[in-house]
Tab-separated table of C-alpha atoms in Angstrom:
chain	number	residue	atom	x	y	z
Q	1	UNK	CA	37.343	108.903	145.000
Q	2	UNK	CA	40.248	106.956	145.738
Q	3	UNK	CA	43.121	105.845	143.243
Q	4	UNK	CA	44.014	102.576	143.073
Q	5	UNK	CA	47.431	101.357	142.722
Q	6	UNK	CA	48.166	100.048	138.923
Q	7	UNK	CA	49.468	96.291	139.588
Q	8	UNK	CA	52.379	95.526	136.869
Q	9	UNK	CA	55.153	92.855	136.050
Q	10	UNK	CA	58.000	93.955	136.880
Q	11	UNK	CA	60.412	94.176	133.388
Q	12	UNK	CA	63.326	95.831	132.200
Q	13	UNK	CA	63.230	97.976	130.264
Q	14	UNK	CA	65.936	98.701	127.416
Q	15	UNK	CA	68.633	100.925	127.736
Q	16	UNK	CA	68.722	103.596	126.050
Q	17	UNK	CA	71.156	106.482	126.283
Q	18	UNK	CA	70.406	108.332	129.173
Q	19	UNK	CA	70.879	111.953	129.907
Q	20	UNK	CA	73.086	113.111	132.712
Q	21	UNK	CA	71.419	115.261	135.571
Q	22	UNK	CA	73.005	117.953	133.766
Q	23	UNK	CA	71.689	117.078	130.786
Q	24	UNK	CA	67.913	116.612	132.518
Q	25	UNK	CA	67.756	119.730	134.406
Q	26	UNK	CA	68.635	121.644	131.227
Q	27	UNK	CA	65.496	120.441	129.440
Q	28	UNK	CA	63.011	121.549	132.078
Q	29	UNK	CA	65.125	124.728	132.705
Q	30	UNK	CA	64.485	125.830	128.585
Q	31	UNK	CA	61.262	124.261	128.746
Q	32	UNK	CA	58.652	126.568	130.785
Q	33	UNK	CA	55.716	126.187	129.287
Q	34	UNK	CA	55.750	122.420	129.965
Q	35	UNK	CA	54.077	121.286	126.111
Q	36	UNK	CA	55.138	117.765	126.112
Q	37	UNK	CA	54.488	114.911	123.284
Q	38	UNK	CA	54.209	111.617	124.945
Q	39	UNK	CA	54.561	108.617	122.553
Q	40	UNK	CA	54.306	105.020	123.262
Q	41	UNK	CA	53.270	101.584	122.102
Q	42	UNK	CA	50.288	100.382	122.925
Q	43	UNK	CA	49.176	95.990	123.192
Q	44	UNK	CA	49.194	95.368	119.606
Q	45	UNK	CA	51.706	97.481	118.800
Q	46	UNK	CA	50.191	100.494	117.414
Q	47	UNK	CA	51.749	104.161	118.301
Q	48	UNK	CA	49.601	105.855	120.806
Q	49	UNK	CA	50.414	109.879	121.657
Q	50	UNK	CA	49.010	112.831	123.202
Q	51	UNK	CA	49.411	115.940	124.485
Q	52	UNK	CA	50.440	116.629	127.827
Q	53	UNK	CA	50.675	120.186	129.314
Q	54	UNK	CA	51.436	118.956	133.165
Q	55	UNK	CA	54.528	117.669	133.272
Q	56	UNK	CA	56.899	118.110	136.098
Q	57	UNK	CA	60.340	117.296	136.859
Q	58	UNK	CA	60.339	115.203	139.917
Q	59	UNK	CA	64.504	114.125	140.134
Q	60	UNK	CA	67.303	114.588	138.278
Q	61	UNK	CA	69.240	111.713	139.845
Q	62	UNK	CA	67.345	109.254	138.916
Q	63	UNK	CA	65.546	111.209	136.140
Q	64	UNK	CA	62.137	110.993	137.276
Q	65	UNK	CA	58.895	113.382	136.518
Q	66	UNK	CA	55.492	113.149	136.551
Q	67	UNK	CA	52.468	113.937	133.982
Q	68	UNK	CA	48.546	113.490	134.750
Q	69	UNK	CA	46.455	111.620	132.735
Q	70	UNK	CA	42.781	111.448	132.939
Q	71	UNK	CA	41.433	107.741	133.010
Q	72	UNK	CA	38.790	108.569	130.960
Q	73	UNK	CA	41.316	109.392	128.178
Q	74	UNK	CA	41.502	107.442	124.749
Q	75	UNK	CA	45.260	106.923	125.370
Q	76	UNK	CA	44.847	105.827	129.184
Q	77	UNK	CA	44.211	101.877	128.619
Q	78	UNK	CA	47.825	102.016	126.643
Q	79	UNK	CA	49.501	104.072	129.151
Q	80	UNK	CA	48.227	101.890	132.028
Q	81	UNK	CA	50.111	99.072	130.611
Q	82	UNK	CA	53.471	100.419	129.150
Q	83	UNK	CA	56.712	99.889	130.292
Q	84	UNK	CA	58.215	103.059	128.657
Q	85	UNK	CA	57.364	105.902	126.859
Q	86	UNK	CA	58.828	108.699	124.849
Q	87	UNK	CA	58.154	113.033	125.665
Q	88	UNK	CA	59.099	114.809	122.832
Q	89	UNK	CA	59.202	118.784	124.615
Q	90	UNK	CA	57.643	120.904	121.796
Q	91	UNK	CA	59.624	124.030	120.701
Q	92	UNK	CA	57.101	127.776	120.066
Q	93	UNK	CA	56.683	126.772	116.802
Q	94	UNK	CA	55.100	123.846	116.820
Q	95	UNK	CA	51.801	124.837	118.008
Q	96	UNK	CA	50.650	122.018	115.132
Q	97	UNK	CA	52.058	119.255	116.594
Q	98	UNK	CA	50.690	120.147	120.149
Q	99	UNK	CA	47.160	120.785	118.847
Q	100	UNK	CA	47.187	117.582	116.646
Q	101	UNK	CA	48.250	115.223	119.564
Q	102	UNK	CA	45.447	116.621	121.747
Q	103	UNK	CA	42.734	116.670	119.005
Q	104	UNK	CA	40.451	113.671	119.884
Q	105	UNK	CA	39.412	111.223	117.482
Q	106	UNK	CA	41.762	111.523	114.362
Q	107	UNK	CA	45.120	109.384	113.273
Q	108	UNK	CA	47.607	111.924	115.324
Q	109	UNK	CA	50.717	110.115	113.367
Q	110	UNK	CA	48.922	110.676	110.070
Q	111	UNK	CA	51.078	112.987	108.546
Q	112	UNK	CA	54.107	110.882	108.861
Q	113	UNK	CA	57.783	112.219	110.093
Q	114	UNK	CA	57.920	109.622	112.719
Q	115	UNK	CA	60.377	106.812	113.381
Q	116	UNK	CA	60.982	104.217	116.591
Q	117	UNK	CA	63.165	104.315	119.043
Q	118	UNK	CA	64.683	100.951	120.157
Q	119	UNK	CA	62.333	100.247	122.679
Q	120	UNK	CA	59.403	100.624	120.417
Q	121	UNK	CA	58.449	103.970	121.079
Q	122	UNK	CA	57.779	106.657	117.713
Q	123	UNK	CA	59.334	109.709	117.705
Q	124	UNK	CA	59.321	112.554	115.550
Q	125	UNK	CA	61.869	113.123	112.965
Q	126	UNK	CA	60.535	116.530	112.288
Q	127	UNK	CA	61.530	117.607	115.515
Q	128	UNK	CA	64.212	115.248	116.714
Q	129	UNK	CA	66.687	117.125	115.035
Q	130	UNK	CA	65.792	120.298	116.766
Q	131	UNK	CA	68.381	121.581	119.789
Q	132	UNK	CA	65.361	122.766	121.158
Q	133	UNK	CA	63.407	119.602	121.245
Q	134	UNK	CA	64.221	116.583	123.476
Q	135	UNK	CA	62.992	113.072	123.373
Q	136	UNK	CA	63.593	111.021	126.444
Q	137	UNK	CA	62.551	107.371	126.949
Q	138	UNK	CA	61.191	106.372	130.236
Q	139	UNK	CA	60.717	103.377	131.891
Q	140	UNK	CA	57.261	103.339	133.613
């Protein structure tokens, strides 16, 4: 099986406030389990999320890392065509926020607590407010 490279339009993407490397490293360095929220837009406009549990940090300068996704996924058809999306790193206790975005099937922004950030993409504002939780925005 061979992978085939994902042809896109090059755009900007908005600014948002970036973290320093600093900043970046910190997150993955109090984040070993790797229980990651992504969040994103998807066509139409709807919010799109799941559960990721392979995320890596690939640079801190540029902040780059790297998740896998299965193609066969419900989520993959709005991933292949974003131009960012949001990881909201899940603290221990919110095993129900990790198990909802990976359950297949149901509205996984159903019970609410979510807002956008400028570029479109919901976050949570159940766990925004956190220290332990971090949501970057990522150009893809």
């Amino acid at each position: 099986m061979t992978a085939e490279p994902i042809a896109r339009p090059h755009t900007e993407a908005p600014r948002e406030p970036r973290l320093s490397p600093d900043e970046y490293k910190a997150v993955f360095r109090g984040h070993p389990a790797g229980v990651v929220v992504v969040t994103l837009r998807d066509a139409d406009g709807r919010p799109v999320g799941f559960t990721a549990t392979s995320v890596i940090s690939v640079s801190a300068e540029p902040p780059l890392l790297a998740f896998s996704l299965a193609s066969s996924s419900s989520s993959w058809p709005a991933v292949s065509r974003a131009t960012t999306l949001a990881l909201s790193f899940l603290a221990d206790h919110q095993d129900d926020v990790s198990a909802r975005f990976a359950t297949s099937g149901i509205d996984r922004f159903a019970a609410g607590g979510w807002t956008a950030l400028p570029a479109g993409e919901p976050v949570s504002t159940t766990t925004h407010p956190d220290p332990t939780i971090w949501t970057i925005s990522f150009p893809v």
